[in-house]
mmCIF file of C-alpha atoms in Angstrom:
data_model
loop_
_atom_site.group_PDB
_atom_site.id
_atom_site.type_symbol
_atom_site.label_atom_id
_atom_site.label_comp_id
_atom_site.label_asym_id
_atom_site.label_seq_id
_atom_site.Cartn_x
_atom_site.Cartn_y
_atom_site.Cartn_z
ATOM 1 C CA MET A 1 -16.563 1.019 -13.093
ATOM 2 C CA ARG A 2 -13.918 3.679 -13.495
ATOM 3 C CA GLY A 3 -10.193 3.254 -14.038
ATOM 4 C CA GLY A 4 -9.098 1.429 -17.135
ATOM 5 C CA HIS A 5 -10.402 -1.497 -18.972
ATOM 6 C CA TRP A 6 -11.663 -4.450 -17.222
ATOM 7 C CA GLY A 7 -10.439 -7.753 -19.009
ATOM 8 C CA PHE A 8 -10.912 -11.362 -18.428
ATOM 9 C CA TRP A 9 -8.414 -11.800 -15.515
ATOM 10 C CA LEU A 10 -9.847 -9.094 -13.543
ATOM 11 C CA ARG A 11 -13.477 -10.245 -14.070
ATOM 12 C CA LEU A 12 -12.398 -13.670 -13.056
ATOM 13 C CA ALA A 13 -10.622 -12.513 -9.886
ATOM 14 C CA VAL A 14 -14.061 -10.240 -8.969
ATOM 15 C CA VAL A 15 -16.176 -13.456 -9.525
ATOM 16 C CA VAL A 16 -13.845 -15.925 -7.582
ATOM 17 C CA LEU A 17 -12.349 -13.816 -4.823
ATOM 18 C CA LYS A 18 -15.034 -11.364 -3.746
ATOM 19 C CA PRO A 19 -17.482 -13.817 -2.507
ATOM 20 C CA LEU A 20 -14.459 -15.653 -0.424
ATOM 21 C CA LEU A 21 -13.624 -12.348 1.057
ATOM 22 C CA THR A 22 -17.333 -11.604 1.721
ATOM 23 C CA LEU A 23 -17.509 -14.825 3.739
ATOM 24 C CA PHE A 24 -14.065 -14.629 5.640
ATOM 25 C CA THR A 25 -14.355 -10.879 6.323
ATOM 26 C CA LYS A 26 -16.471 -8.419 8.307
ATOM 27 C CA ARG A 27 -15.478 -5.089 6.740
ATOM 28 C CA ASP A 28 -15.052 -1.670 8.277
ATOM 29 C CA TRP A 29 -14.537 0.679 5.336
ATOM 30 C CA ARG A 30 -14.191 4.427 6.033
ATOM 31 C CA GLY A 31 -13.191 7.247 4.101
ATOM 32 C CA ARG A 32 -14.554 6.381 0.697
ATOM 33 C CA ASP A 33 -15.447 9.867 0.038
ATOM 34 C CA ASN A 34 -11.689 10.502 0.256
ATOM 35 C CA MET A 35 -11.043 8.150 -2.735
ATOM 36 C CA PRO A 36 -11.188 10.074 -6.227
ATOM 37 C CA ARG A 37 -13.761 9.001 -8.332
ATOM 38 C CA SER A 38 -11.922 9.513 -11.489
ATOM 39 C CA GLY A 39 -8.304 10.608 -12.722
ATOM 40 C CA PRO A 40 -5.017 9.210 -11.469
ATOM 41 C CA ALA A 41 -4.108 8.864 -7.604
ATOM 42 C CA ILE A 42 -1.651 6.943 -5.360
ATOM 43 C CA PHE A 43 -3.191 4.917 -2.523
ATOM 44 C CA ALA A 44 -0.376 4.511 -0.030
ATOM 45 C CA VAL A 45 -0.955 1.784 2.381
ATOM 46 C CA ASN A 46 0.695 0.078 5.415
ATOM 47 C CA HIS A 47 1.661 -3.746 4.778
ATOM 48 C CA ILE A 48 0.945 -6.142 7.502
ATOM 49 C CA GLY A 49 0.810 -9.524 5.841
ATOM 50 C CA HIS A 50 0.263 -11.504 2.713
ATOM 51 C CA ILE A 51 -3.475 -11.329 2.647
ATOM 52 C CA ASP A 52 -3.726 -7.727 2.888
ATOM 53 C CA PRO A 53 -3.598 -7.299 -0.691
ATOM 54 C CA LEU A 54 -6.823 -9.103 -1.368
ATOM 55 C CA VAL A 55 -8.369 -6.948 1.334
ATOM 56 C CA MET A 56 -7.060 -3.648 -0.240
ATOM 57 C CA ALA A 57 -8.059 -4.915 -3.744
ATOM 58 C CA HIS A 58 -11.797 -5.524 -2.328
ATOM 59 C CA PHE A 59 -11.716 -1.978 -0.743
ATOM 60 C CA VAL A 60 -10.583 -0.137 -3.940
ATOM 61 C CA TYR A 61 -13.203 -2.199 -5.995
ATOM 62 C CA ASP A 62 -15.691 -1.406 -3.760
ATOM 63 C CA CYS A 63 -14.762 2.257 -4.204
ATOM 64 C CA ARG A 64 -15.466 1.692 -7.985
ATOM 65 C CA ARG A 65 -11.675 1.898 -8.864
ATOM 66 C CA ARG A 66 -9.532 -0.667 -10.582
ATOM 67 C CA PRO A 67 -6.922 -2.345 -8.181
ATOM 68 C CA GLN A 68 -3.727 -1.912 -9.423
ATOM 69 C CA PHE A 69 -0.356 -2.847 -7.411
ATOM 70 C CA LEU A 70 3.107 -1.838 -7.782
ATOM 71 C CA ALA A 71 5.029 -5.095 -7.869
ATOM 72 C CA LYS A 72 8.580 -6.264 -7.994
ATOM 73 C CA ALA A 73 9.347 -6.740 -11.665
ATOM 74 C CA SER A 74 11.064 -10.299 -10.962
ATOM 75 C CA MET A 75 7.541 -11.570 -10.447
ATOM 76 C CA TRP A 76 7.051 -11.193 -14.079
ATOM 77 C CA LYS A 77 9.705 -13.978 -14.569
ATOM 78 C CA VAL A 78 7.460 -16.612 -12.705
ATOM 79 C CA PRO A 79 6.325 -19.172 -15.499
ATOM 80 C CA GLY A 80 2.600 -18.507 -16.022
ATOM 81 C CA PHE A 81 2.395 -15.686 -13.489
ATOM 82 C CA ARG A 82 3.134 -13.099 -16.147
ATOM 83 C CA TRP A 83 -0.262 -13.627 -17.951
ATOM 84 C CA VAL A 84 -2.135 -13.029 -14.888
ATOM 85 C CA LEU A 85 0.032 -9.943 -13.762
ATOM 86 C CA ASN A 86 -0.485 -8.216 -17.084
ATOM 87 C CA GLY A 87 -3.984 -9.364 -17.692
ATOM 88 C CA THR A 88 -5.097 -7.738 -14.175
ATOM 89 C CA GLY A 89 -3.285 -4.584 -15.203
ATOM 90 C CA GLN A 90 -0.637 -4.845 -12.283
ATOM 91 C CA ILE A 91 2.564 -2.399 -12.476
ATOM 92 C CA PRO A 92 6.153 -3.659 -12.356
ATOM 93 C CA VAL A 93 8.733 -1.278 -10.394
ATOM 94 C CA TYR A 94 12.452 -2.342 -11.561
ATOM 95 C CA ARG A 95 14.648 -2.370 -8.316
ATOM 96 C CA GLY A 96 18.181 -2.082 -8.686
ATOM 97 C CA THR A 97 18.033 -0.048 -11.705
ATOM 98 C CA ALA A 98 20.645 2.455 -11.717
ATOM 99 C CA ASP A 99 18.386 5.328 -12.488
ATOM 100 C CA ALA A 100 15.866 5.700 -9.664
ATOM 101 C CA ALA A 101 13.335 7.382 -11.795
ATOM 102 C CA ASP A 102 13.588 4.664 -14.668
ATOM 103 C CA ALA A 103 12.498 2.061 -11.865
ATOM 104 C CA LEU A 104 9.167 3.637 -11.659
ATOM 105 C CA ARG A 105 8.693 4.256 -15.478
ATOM 106 C CA ASP A 106 5.710 2.263 -15.726
ATOM 107 C CA ALA A 107 4.169 3.636 -12.837
ATOM 108 C CA VAL A 108 4.633 7.139 -14.082
ATOM 109 C CA ALA A 109 2.973 5.874 -17.706
ATOM 110 C CA ALA A 110 -0.063 4.656 -15.539
ATOM 111 C CA MET A 111 -0.478 8.027 -13.870
ATOM 112 C CA GLU A 112 -0.354 9.458 -17.232
ATOM 113 C CA ARG A 113 -3.242 7.364 -18.448
ATOM 114 C CA GLY A 114 -5.315 8.236 -15.197
ATOM 115 C CA ASP A 115 -4.987 5.143 -13.753
ATOM 116 C CA THR A 116 -4.650 4.568 -9.824
ATOM 117 C CA VAL A 117 -1.804 2.628 -8.141
ATOM 118 C CA ILE A 118 -1.783 0.978 -4.594
ATOM 119 C CA LEU A 119 1.432 1.276 -3.202
ATOM 120 C CA TYR A 120 3.232 -0.172 0.037
ATOM 121 C CA PRO A 121 5.988 2.516 0.870
ATOM 122 C CA GLU A 122 7.771 -0.056 3.239
ATOM 123 C CA GLY A 123 8.205 -2.044 0.157
ATOM 124 C CA THR A 124 7.406 -5.374 2.113
ATOM 125 C CA THR A 125 5.470 -6.516 5.039
ATOM 126 C CA THR A 126 6.234 -4.794 8.382
ATOM 127 C CA ARG A 127 8.964 -6.414 10.520
ATOM 128 C CA ASP A 128 7.798 -4.259 13.700
ATOM 129 C CA PRO A 129 7.160 -6.736 16.552
ATOM 130 C CA ASP A 130 3.859 -4.835 17.051
ATOM 131 C CA MET A 131 3.117 -4.669 13.549
ATOM 132 C CA TRP A 132 3.372 -0.799 13.180
ATOM 133 C CA PRO A 133 4.447 0.621 10.012
ATOM 134 C CA MET A 134 8.201 0.569 9.356
ATOM 135 C CA ARG A 135 10.567 3.084 7.878
ATOM 136 C CA ALA A 136 9.578 3.395 4.509
ATOM 137 C CA LYS A 137 11.484 3.748 1.181
ATOM 138 C CA THR A 138 11.384 6.894 -0.914
ATOM 139 C CA GLY A 139 9.817 5.785 -4.089
ATOM 140 C CA VAL A 140 6.007 6.675 -3.121
ATOM 141 C CA ALA A 141 7.321 10.476 -2.665
ATOM 142 C CA ARG A 142 9.400 10.141 -5.762
ATOM 143 C CA LEU A 143 6.414 8.993 -7.744
ATOM 144 C CA ALA A 144 4.130 11.645 -6.360
ATOM 145 C CA LEU A 145 6.296 14.715 -6.666
ATOM 146 C CA THR A 146 7.338 13.571 -10.114
ATOM 147 C CA THR A 147 3.641 13.200 -11.451
ATOM 148 C CA GLY A 148 1.754 15.750 -9.017
ATOM 149 C CA VAL A 149 -1.049 13.084 -8.278
ATOM 150 C CA PRO A 150 -2.786 13.072 -5.250
ATOM 151 C CA VAL A 151 -1.583 10.448 -2.480
ATOM 152 C CA ILE A 152 -4.383 9.274 -0.486
ATOM 153 C CA PRO A 153 -3.223 7.613 2.730
ATOM 154 C CA ILE A 154 -4.896 4.424 3.847
ATOM 155 C CA ALA A 155 -4.306 2.600 7.087
ATOM 156 C CA GLN A 156 -5.483 -1.092 7.228
ATOM 157 C CA TRP A 157 -5.689 -3.764 10.090
ATOM 158 C CA GLY A 158 -7.188 -7.064 10.780
ATOM 159 C CA ALA A 159 -5.738 -9.339 7.603
ATOM 160 C CA GLN A 160 -2.832 -10.546 9.824
ATOM 161 C CA ASP A 161 -5.781 -12.628 11.663
ATOM 162 C CA LEU A 162 -6.421 -14.486 8.646
ATOM 163 C CA TYR A 163 -2.588 -15.342 8.022
ATOM 164 C CA HIS A 164 -0.249 -13.837 10.459
ATOM 165 C CA PRO A 165 3.022 -13.335 8.594
ATOM 166 C CA GLN A 166 5.345 -13.302 11.558
ATOM 167 C CA ARG A 167 3.923 -16.434 13.101
ATOM 168 C CA HIS A 168 3.258 -18.404 9.836
ATOM 169 C CA LYS A 169 -0.357 -19.274 10.956
ATOM 170 C CA TRP A 170 -3.514 -19.406 9.239
ATOM 171 C CA ARG A 171 -6.771 -18.818 10.931
ATOM 172 C CA LEU A 172 -9.564 -18.618 8.442
ATOM 173 C CA ARG A 173 -12.705 -18.026 10.305
ATOM 174 C CA PRO A 174 -15.684 -16.511 8.779
ATOM 175 C CA ARG A 175 -16.347 -12.916 9.429
ATOM 176 C CA THR A 176 -12.797 -11.863 10.584
ATOM 177 C CA ARG A 177 -13.040 -8.077 11.137
ATOM 178 C CA VAL A 178 -10.967 -6.008 8.869
ATOM 179 C CA TRP A 179 -10.492 -2.431 8.823
ATOM 180 C CA VAL A 180 -9.580 -0.216 5.897
ATOM 181 C CA TRP A 181 -9.745 3.569 6.527
ATOM 182 C CA ALA A 182 -8.744 6.161 3.918
ATOM 183 C CA GLY A 183 -7.760 9.636 4.748
ATOM 184 C CA PRO A 184 -7.887 12.791 2.771
ATOM 185 C CA PRO A 185 -5.124 13.636 0.375
ATOM 186 C CA ILE A 186 -1.662 14.416 1.929
ATOM 187 C CA ASP A 187 -0.470 17.961 1.490
ATOM 188 C CA LEU A 188 2.814 17.717 -0.353
ATOM 189 C CA SER A 189 2.837 21.321 -1.275
ATOM 190 C CA PRO A 190 6.169 21.975 0.791
ATOM 191 C CA TRP A 191 8.147 19.798 -1.552
ATOM 192 C CA THR A 192 6.207 20.722 -5.125
ATOM 193 C CA ASN A 193 8.077 22.211 -7.641
ATOM 194 C CA GLN A 194 11.307 21.795 -5.680
ATOM 195 C CA PRO A 195 14.385 19.834 -6.478
ATOM 196 C CA LEU A 196 13.978 15.857 -5.541
ATOM 197 C CA THR A 197 16.769 15.832 -3.244
ATOM 198 C CA ALA A 198 17.316 13.112 -0.704
ATOM 199 C CA GLU A 199 16.306 15.564 1.959
ATOM 200 C CA ALA A 200 13.025 16.356 0.202
ATOM 201 C CA LEU A 201 11.973 12.852 -0.647
ATOM 202 C CA ARG A 202 12.724 11.613 3.087
ATOM 203 C CA GLY A 203 10.567 14.503 4.473
ATOM 204 C CA ALA A 204 7.608 13.760 2.029
ATOM 205 C CA THR A 205 8.007 10.087 2.766
ATOM 206 C CA THR A 206 8.029 10.765 6.558
ATOM 207 C CA LEU A 207 4.949 12.859 6.450
ATOM 208 C CA MET A 208 3.057 10.023 4.479
ATOM 209 C CA MET A 209 3.954 7.329 6.838
ATOM 210 C CA THR A 210 3.210 9.373 10.048
ATOM 211 C CA THR A 211 -0.039 10.054 8.634
ATOM 212 C CA ILE A 212 -0.903 6.491 7.813
ATOM 213 C CA ARG A 213 0.614 5.593 11.393
ATOM 214 C CA ASP A 214 -1.781 7.987 13.081
ATOM 215 C CA GLN A 215 -4.704 6.526 11.199
ATOM 216 C CA LEU A 216 -3.697 3.082 12.192
ATOM 217 C CA ALA A 217 -3.356 4.012 15.769
ATOM 218 C CA GLU A 218 -7.026 5.316 15.651
ATOM 219 C CA ILE A 219 -8.455 2.047 14.252
ATOM 220 C CA ARG A 220 -6.332 0.175 16.962
ATOM 221 C CA GLY A 221 -7.151 2.571 19.652
ATOM 222 C CA GLU A 222 -3.452 2.526 20.734
ATOM 223 C CA GLN A 223 -0.617 4.665 21.274
ATOM 224 C CA PRO A 224 1.707 4.557 18.248
ATOM 225 C CA PRO A 225 5.524 4.514 18.782
ATOM 226 C CA ALA A 226 7.324 7.756 18.528
ATOM 227 C CA GLU A 227 9.751 6.275 16.091
ATOM 228 C CA SER A 228 9.627 4.165 13.075
ATOM 229 C CA TYR A 229 11.066 0.414 13.145
ATOM 230 C CA VAL A 230 14.120 0.401 10.713
ATOM 231 C CA ARG A 231 14.502 -2.933 9.075
ATOM 232 C CA GLN A 232 17.835 -4.253 9.797
ATOM 233 C CA ASP A 233 19.030 -6.012 6.913
ATOM 234 C CA ARG A 234 21.223 -5.398 3.489
ATOM 235 C CA ASP A 235 18.126 -4.252 1.738
ATOM 236 C CA ALA A 236 17.563 -1.191 4.114
ATOM 237 C CA PRO A 237 20.106 1.354 2.866
ATOM 238 C CA ASP A 238 19.234 3.714 5.688
ATOM 239 C CA ARG A 239 19.766 1.305 8.386
ATOM 240 C CA ASP A 240 22.427 3.146 10.109
ATOM 241 C CA ARG A 241 20.350 6.160 10.322
ATOM 242 C CA LYS A 242 17.981 7.308 13.091
ATOM 243 C CA PRO A 243 14.527 6.312 12.837
ATOM 244 C CA ASP A 244 11.973 8.934 11.684
ATOM 245 C CA LYS A 245 10.064 11.420 13.828
ATOM 246 C CA LYS A 246 7.156 13.332 12.405
ATOM 247 C CA PRO A 247 8.817 16.152 10.278
ATOM 248 C CA GLU A 248 8.440 19.841 11.084
ATOM 249 C CA VAL A 249 6.750 21.325 8.047
ATOM 250 C CA LYS A 250 7.379 25.063 7.668
ATOM 251 C CA LYS A 251 4.493 27.068 6.976
#
């Protein structure tokens, strides 16, 4: 298994969770050839519910990489949970930090070690009524452009049928179909070696999310919305801006 040391907690998670996931899901894994077999990478994925991290971890494990998520640093303050997070190699992000780059310092260190990280650009489960990806935060673009590592866009669907985050309903049935499709690395060359301005970060982020959205549309067999849903709360600093459309990349 590539991608770092596998300690007790990760091995325990595999022993306990993989048989359950195998029982309750019927998996449609595609694009595994796009997942790098070694070296650092960012796996950028849409967030549809509270169960989908388990599905994503299963997919990444089946691709022979270590599942490591970027998670809120506050989770490390939960009694007892800190051991599990550290033991499984999860990576904290320090939200509310004055220096935006400092918020991602542990993620940058992981990239320098050759690790991979699973990252939800939306920052939380989608609030879109039809569960399309929301307008994302720019942290994934900052991490990618700072480190220069490839970003693999991943679309997932189906985990919400096990537990629907908007209806708060469980539906644990064997062989529930779940899809995880990985695309080729996103071309971020228009923003490479350029200043990390707000415009550059937003442009790179929008390209990532429209790529993921289009992959999700293929899974669902539906037409995606032309504009991304914007989360309307105090945690969304861009709430007064117009939703994103696919960026025009200069050739």
